[in-house]
Amino acid sequence: MDPIRSLIHCFALAAVLLSSSVSAQADVDRLNTPALPSYRADQTLMLDIAKHGDQLLAVGDQGVVMRSSDQGQHWQQVQTPFSVMLTSVFFTDAQHAWLTGHDGLFAASQDGGMTWQKLLDGDQINRLRLQRLQAIAAELQSQLDAEPDNESLMMRSDDATWYAEDAAAAVEEGPSIPLLDVWFADQQRGFALGAYGLLLKTDDGGQSWAYWGDRLDNPDNFHLNAMMADHRGDLYIAGEAGLLFRSTDKGMHWIRIDTPYEGSFFSITEFKQQLFLMGLRGHLYRSDDGIDWQAVKTGYQATLLSAVAEADKLVLLGQGGLIIESADGQHFTPLDSGGRRSLSAGVAVDGGYRLVGEGGLLSLEAGDE
């Protein structure tokens, strides 16, 4: 893959896995190698940023975590015991924060992001997945033994066996699948999701996990890129190939929602109690109920990677330094990002925004708009 395309896919999140297999086989075990301190850490490629009160956390390449306690006026790099690419970060309260990364990394902080503990990695995920898929294959084989002429059951059993064999091969290959997003309802209940249909659930703050990917109607194991909850408490997962899933019972069961686009979605957000789904080539859709979706024409074709939703303003971020804002979710105007570097995520602060992306940390003040 050429460097330009690799960078684009990195910001597209769903395809960051293309470099994870390299890190998994490298001589250095980045899952257990601390990130190096750098005076240029604020200029490192960053993929996500989260906010709780005045506290901000930004995460990115080489295991870099940047922390601010004053809404991004000042930043400091914090020590981390890993150096893989970090893909997402999430606060549940002022003390508890969570992040994900390449090679199946999941880590937690209990002091507002000052220190981090690795709770899960790709080796553990591979074993979880294998155990679950082997159990499914064994159950279907047992049913088939009782109904040997059931062709539908035979096909399902064959598929389950193939998935289990694929999971066994992944165990042998080692950690390679990146986690791409994390969402927690509280300090105990949360989900982590990622490439190849990977979905995990925890009920004890990440101390233990259950493989949940088989609960999604995703037979091709398309990548899962983003997760959110709306004002009703319904959960949504957006992904590759037009994937959208919805749960109305806190993630126990999921239904697949038909969407009008077959390309990848990289983010989903809520603004004025409407849902907005965004992805490749500037595709943007909105919905009142999460079921029926209508296209929104922004006038821009750059891939949309993330959104910042405030009470009275929706800001979309994307490739090539794209920043567009709207007061109604239907008409958008551009803001000047000061360059062409792609932007992957952002949060609102007093008087402006703190953004992250290809150039690291970026401040956009109200007077700059």
Coordinates of C-alpha atoms in Angstrom, one line a residue:
M1 CA 0.0 0.0 0.0
D2 CA 1.4 3.4 -0.9
P3 CA 2.0 6.0 1.9
I4 CA -0.8 8.4 0.8
R5 CA -3.4 5.7 0.7
S6 CA -2.2 4.2 4.0
L7 CA -2.6 7.6 5.7
I8 CA -6.1 8.1 4.3
H9 CA -7.1 4.6 5.5
C10 CA -5.6 5.4 8.9
F11 CA -7.9 8.3 9.3
A12 CA -10.8 6.2 8.0
L13 CA -10.3 4.1 11.1
A14 CA -11.9 1.0 9.7
A15 CA -8.7 0.2 7.8
V16 CA -6.1 0.9 10.4
L17 CA -5.9 -2.9 10.6
L18 CA -3.8 -2.9 7.5
S19 CA -0.7 -1.9 9.5
S20 CA -1.6 -3.8 12.7
S21 CA -0.5 -7.1 11.3
V22 CA 3.0 -5.5 10.8
S23 CA 3.1 -4.4 14.4
A24 CA 2.0 -7.8 15.7
Q25 CA 4.9 -9.5 13.9
A26 CA 7.5 -6.9 14.7
D27 CA 10.5 -7.6 16.9
V28 CA 9.2 -5.1 19.4
D29 CA 6.1 -6.1 21.4
R30 CA 4.3 -2.8 21.3
L31 CA 1.6 -4.0 23.6
N32 CA 4.1 -4.2 26.4
T33 CA 6.6 -1.5 25.4
P34 CA 6.0 1.9 27.0
A35 CA 5.5 4.9 24.8
L36 CA 8.5 7.1 24.4
P37 CA 8.2 10.7 25.8
S38 CA 8.6 13.3 23.1
Y39 CA 8.7 17.1 23.1
R40 CA 6.7 16.9 19.9
A41 CA 4.0 14.6 21.2
D42 CA 1.4 17.3 20.6
Q43 CA 2.2 17.0 16.8
T44 CA 1.8 13.2 16.7
L45 CA -1.0 11.7 14.5
M46 CA -4.0 11.7 16.8
L47 CA -7.2 9.7 16.1
D48 CA -9.5 10.6 19.0
I49 CA -10.2 13.1 21.8
A50 CA -12.6 13.0 24.8
K51 CA -13.9 15.5 27.3
H52 CA -15.2 15.5 30.8
G53 CA -15.6 18.9 32.4
D54 CA -12.4 20.8 32.0
Q55 CA -10.4 17.5 31.4
L56 CA -9.4 16.4 27.9
L57 CA -7.7 13.3 26.7
A58 CA -6.3 12.8 23.2
V59 CA -4.8 9.6 21.8
G60 CA -2.8 8.6 18.8
D61 CA 0.2 7.0 17.2
Q62 CA 3.0 5.2 19.1
G63 CA 0.9 4.9 22.3
V64 CA 0.8 8.7 22.8
V65 CA -1.8 10.0 25.3
M66 CA -2.1 13.7 25.8
R67 CA -3.9 15.2 28.8
S68 CA -5.2 18.6 29.7
S69 CA -7.0 19.8 32.8
D70 CA -7.8 23.3 31.5
Q71 CA -9.9 22.6 28.3
G72 CA -6.8 22.3 26.2
Q73 CA -5.0 25.5 27.1
H74 CA -2.1 23.4 28.2
W75 CA -1.2 19.8 27.5
Q76 CA 1.1 17.1 28.9
Q77 CA 2.0 13.7 27.6
V78 CA 1.3 11.0 30.2
Q79 CA 3.2 7.7 30.6
T80 CA 1.6 4.7 29.0
P81 CA 2.8 1.0 29.2
F82 CA 2.1 0.4 25.5
S83 CA 3.2 2.0 22.2
V84 CA 0.6 0.7 19.6
M85 CA -1.6 3.1 17.7
L86 CA -4.4 4.3 19.9
T87 CA -7.8 4.6 18.2
S88 CA -10.4 5.8 20.7
V89 CA -10.9 7.2 24.2
F90 CA -14.0 7.6 26.4
F91 CA -14.8 9.1 29.8
T92 CA -17.5 7.8 32.1
D93 CA -16.8 10.3 34.9
A94 CA -13.9 12.6 36.0
Q95 CA -11.8 9.6 37.2
H96 CA -12.7 6.7 34.9
A97 CA -11.5 6.7 31.3
W98 CA -11.0 4.0 28.7
L99 CA -9.1 3.6 25.4
T100 CA -8.6 1.2 22.6
G101 CA -5.8 0.5 20.1
H102 CA -4.2 -1.8 17.6
D103 CA -3.5 -5.4 18.4
G104 CA -6.7 -5.6 20.4
L105 CA -5.5 -3.2 23.1
F106 CA -8.0 -2.1 25.8
A107 CA -6.8 0.0 28.7
A108 CA -8.4 1.8 31.7
S109 CA -7.6 4.7 33.9
Q110 CA -9.0 5.4 37.4
D111 CA -7.3 8.8 37.9
G112 CA -8.6 10.9 35.0
G113 CA -6.1 9.6 32.4
M114 CA -2.9 10.2 34.4
T115 CA -2.0 6.5 34.5
W116 CA -3.2 3.5 32.4
Q117 CA -3.6 -0.2 32.9
K118 CA -3.8 -2.7 30.1
L119 CA -6.8 -4.9 30.7
L120 CA -7.1 -6.7 27.3
D121 CA -5.1 -7.5 24.3
G122 CA -5.4 -9.3 21.0
D123 CA -4.2 -12.7 22.3
Q124 CA -7.0 -12.7 24.9
I125 CA -9.5 -11.5 22.3
N126 CA -8.5 -14.3 19.9
R127 CA -9.0 -16.9 22.6
L128 CA -12.4 -15.4 23.6
R129 CA -13.5 -15.4 20.0
L130 CA -12.3 -19.0 19.4
Q131 CA -14.1 -20.3 22.5
R132 CA -17.4 -18.7 21.5
L133 CA -17.3 -19.8 17.9
Q134 CA -16.3 -23.3 18.8
A135 CA -19.2 -23.5 21.1
I136 CA -21.6 -22.3 18.4
A137 CA -20.1 -24.8 15.9
A138 CA -20.5 -27.7 18.4
E139 CA -24.1 -26.8 19.2
L140 CA -25.0 -26.7 15.5
Q141 CA -23.2 -30.0 14.9
S142 CA -25.2 -31.5 17.7
Q143 CA -28.5 -30.3 16.2
L144 CA -27.4 -31.6 12.7
D145 CA -26.6 -35.0 14.2
A146 CA -30.2 -35.1 15.3
E147 CA -31.6 -33.8 11.9
P148 CA -29.0 -35.0 9.3
D149 CA -31.4 -34.2 6.4
N150 CA -31.9 -30.5 7.4
E151 CA -30.2 -28.6 4.6
S152 CA -30.6 -25.2 6.2
L153 CA -29.0 -26.5 9.4
M154 CA -26.2 -28.2 7.4
M155 CA -25.3 -24.8 5.8
R156 CA -25.3 -23.0 9.1
S157 CA -23.2 -25.8 10.6
D158 CA -20.7 -25.5 7.8
D159 CA -20.5 -21.8 8.2
A160 CA -20.0 -22.0 11.9
T161 CA -17.2 -24.6 11.4
W162 CA -15.5 -22.3 9.0
Y163 CA -15.7 -19.3 11.4
A164 CA -14.3 -21.5 14.2
E165 CA -11.4 -22.6 12.0
D166 CA -10.7 -19.0 11.0
A167 CA -10.6 -18.1 14.7
A168 CA -8.2 -20.9 15.5
A169 CA -5.9 -19.6 12.8
A170 CA -6.0 -16.1 14.3
V171 CA -4.9 -17.6 17.7
E172 CA -1.8 -19.0 15.9
E173 CA -1.1 -15.8 14.1
G174 CA -1.2 -13.7 17.3
P175 CA -2.7 -10.3 18.0
S176 CA -3.5 -8.3 14.9
I177 CA -7.1 -7.1 15.0
P178 CA -7.5 -3.5 16.1
L179 CA -10.2 -2.2 18.4
L180 CA -11.6 0.9 16.9
D181 CA -14.1 2.3 19.4
V182 CA -15.2 2.0 23.0
W183 CA -18.5 3.0 24.7
F184 CA -19.4 2.6 28.4
A185 CA -22.8 3.2 30.0
D186 CA -21.2 3.5 33.5
Q187 CA -18.1 2.3 35.3
Q188 CA -19.0 -1.3 34.8
R189 CA -21.0 -1.9 31.6
G190 CA -19.4 -1.3 28.3
F191 CA -18.5 -2.4 24.8
A192 CA -15.4 -2.4 22.6
L193 CA -15.6 -3.0 18.9
G194 CA -13.4 -3.1 15.9
A195 CA -12.2 -4.8 12.7
Y196 CA -13.6 -8.0 11.2
G197 CA -16.9 -7.7 13.1
L198 CA -15.3 -7.7 16.5
L199 CA -17.7 -6.8 19.3
L200 CA -17.0 -7.4 23.0
K201 CA -19.0 -6.8 26.1
T202 CA -18.0 -6.3 29.8
D203 CA -20.1 -6.0 32.9
D204 CA -17.2 -5.5 35.4
G205 CA -15.3 -2.5 34.1
G206 CA -13.2 -4.5 31.6
Q207 CA -11.8 -7.1 34.0
S208 CA -13.6 -9.8 32.0
W209 CA -15.1 -9.8 28.5
A210 CA -17.6 -11.8 26.5
Y211 CA -17.4 -12.1 22.7
W212 CA -20.5 -10.6 21.3
G213 CA -19.9 -10.5 17.5
D214 CA -22.1 -13.4 16.8
R215 CA -25.1 -11.4 18.0
L216 CA -24.9 -9.1 15.0
D217 CA -26.3 -9.9 11.5
N218 CA -22.8 -9.5 10.0
P219 CA -21.9 -12.7 8.2
D220 CA -19.1 -11.1 6.2
N221 CA -17.5 -9.8 9.4
F222 CA -17.4 -6.2 8.1
H223 CA -15.5 -3.7 10.3
L224 CA -17.4 -2.0 13.1
N225 CA -16.2 1.6 13.4
A226 CA -18.3 3.6 15.9
M227 CA -20.8 3.3 18.7
M228 CA -23.1 5.7 20.5
A229 CA -26.3 6.0 22.6
D230 CA -29.1 8.4 21.7
H231 CA -31.3 10.4 24.1
R232 CA -33.7 7.4 24.4
G233 CA -30.8 5.2 25.5
D234 CA -30.9 3.2 22.3
L235 CA -27.5 2.0 21.1
Y236 CA -26.1 2.2 17.6
I237 CA -23.1 0.7 15.8
A238 CA -22.0 2.0 12.5
G239 CA -19.5 0.3 10.2
E240 CA -18.2 -0.8 6.8
A241 CA -20.4 -1.5 3.8
G242 CA -23.3 0.6 5.0
L243 CA -23.6 -1.3 8.3
L244 CA -25.9 0.0 11.0
F245 CA -27.1 -1.9 14.0
R246 CA -29.5 -0.8 16.7
S247 CA -30.2 -2.1 20.2
T248 CA -33.2 -1.0 22.4
D249 CA -32.3 -3.3 25.4
K250 CA -28.8 -2.0 26.4
G251 CA -27.0 -4.1 23.9
M252 CA -28.4 -7.5 24.6
H253 CA -30.0 -7.8 21.2
W254 CA -29.3 -6.0 17.9
I255 CA -31.2 -5.5 14.7
R256 CA -29.6 -4.6 11.4
I257 CA -31.0 -1.3 9.9
D258 CA -31.1 -0.9 6.2
T259 CA -29.3 2.2 5.1
P260 CA -29.3 4.0 1.7
Y261 CA -25.5 3.8 1.3
E262 CA -23.2 0.8 0.8
G263 CA -20.0 2.6 1.6
S264 CA -18.3 2.8 5.0
F265 CA -19.7 4.9 7.8
F266 CA -17.1 6.2 10.3
S267 CA -19.2 8.1 12.8
I268 CA -22.7 8.5 14.2
T269 CA -23.9 11.4 16.4
E270 CA -27.1 13.0 17.7
F271 CA -28.0 16.7 17.2
K272 CA -31.3 18.2 18.3
Q273 CA -32.7 14.7 18.8
Q274 CA -31.9 13.7 15.3
L275 CA -29.3 11.1 14.4
F276 CA -26.6 11.8 11.8
L277 CA -24.6 9.1 10.1
M278 CA -21.5 10.0 8.1
G279 CA -18.8 8.4 6.0
L280 CA -16.9 8.1 2.7
R281 CA -17.0 10.8 0.1
G282 CA -19.0 13.2 2.2
H283 CA -22.0 11.0 2.5
L284 CA -24.3 12.3 5.3
Y285 CA -27.7 11.0 6.4
R286 CA -30.1 12.0 9.1
S287 CA -33.0 10.2 10.9
D288 CA -35.7 11.1 13.4
D289 CA -36.2 7.5 14.6
G290 CA -32.9 5.7 13.7
I291 CA -34.8 3.5 11.1
D292 CA -35.6 5.7 8.1
W293 CA -32.7 7.8 6.8
Q294 CA -32.6 10.7 4.4
A295 CA -29.5 12.1 2.6
V296 CA -28.2 15.5 3.5
K297 CA -26.3 17.4 0.9
T298 CA -23.5 19.4 2.4
G299 CA -21.9 20.5 -0.8
Y300 CA -18.6 18.7 0.1
Q301 CA -17.2 15.3 -1.0
A302 CA -14.4 14.9 1.5
T303 CA -14.8 11.8 3.7
L304 CA -16.5 12.7 7.0
L305 CA -14.8 11.1 10.0
S306 CA -16.3 12.7 13.1
A307 CA -18.7 15.2 14.5
V308 CA -19.0 17.7 17.4
A309 CA -22.6 18.1 18.4
E310 CA -23.6 21.1 20.7
A311 CA -27.0 22.3 21.8
D312 CA -27.2 24.8 18.9
K313 CA -24.5 23.7 16.4
L314 CA -23.3 20.6 14.6
V315 CA -19.7 20.6 13.3
L316 CA -18.5 17.9 11.0
L317 CA -14.8 17.0 10.5
G318 CA -13.1 15.2 7.7
Q319 CA -10.2 14.7 5.3
G320 CA -8.3 17.5 3.8
G321 CA -8.9 19.8 6.8
L322 CA -12.6 19.9 6.2
I323 CA -14.7 21.6 8.9
I324 CA -18.3 22.5 8.2
E325 CA -20.9 23.7 10.6
S326 CA -24.7 23.8 10.7
A327 CA -27.4 25.3 13.0
D328 CA -30.2 23.0 11.7
G329 CA -28.4 19.9 10.5
Q330 CA -29.3 20.6 6.9
H331 CA -27.4 23.6 5.7
F332 CA -23.6 23.7 6.2
T333 CA -21.0 26.4 5.9
P334 CA -17.2 25.9 6.0
L335 CA -14.8 26.9 8.8
D336 CA -11.1 27.5 8.2
S337 CA -8.9 24.8 9.7
G338 CA -5.7 26.6 8.7
G339 CA -4.5 23.8 6.4
R340 CA -5.2 20.6 4.5
R341 CA -4.4 18.1 7.2
S342 CA -7.2 15.6 7.9
L343 CA -9.1 15.9 11.2
S344 CA -10.3 12.8 12.9
A345 CA -12.2 14.0 16.1
G346 CA -13.0 17.1 18.2
V347 CA -14.7 18.4 21.3
A348 CA -16.3 21.7 22.1
V349 CA -14.7 23.9 24.8
D350 CA -15.4 27.4 26.1
G351 CA -14.9 29.7 23.1
G352 CA -14.1 27.2 20.5
Y353 CA -13.0 23.6 19.8
R354 CA -10.1 21.3 20.4
L355 CA -9.5 19.1 17.4
V356 CA -7.1 16.2 16.6
G357 CA -5.9 14.7 13.4
E358 CA -2.9 14.3 11.1
G359 CA -1.1 17.3 12.6
G360 CA -1.8 16.4 16.2
L361 CA -3.6 18.8 18.4
L362 CA -5.4 21.8 17.0
S363 CA -7.2 24.7 18.6
L364 CA -10.0 26.5 16.8
E365 CA -11.2 29.5 18.7
A366 CA -14.5 31.3 18.2
G367 CA -12.7 34.2 16.5
D368 CA -11.2 31.9 14.0
E369 CA -14.5 30.7 12.6

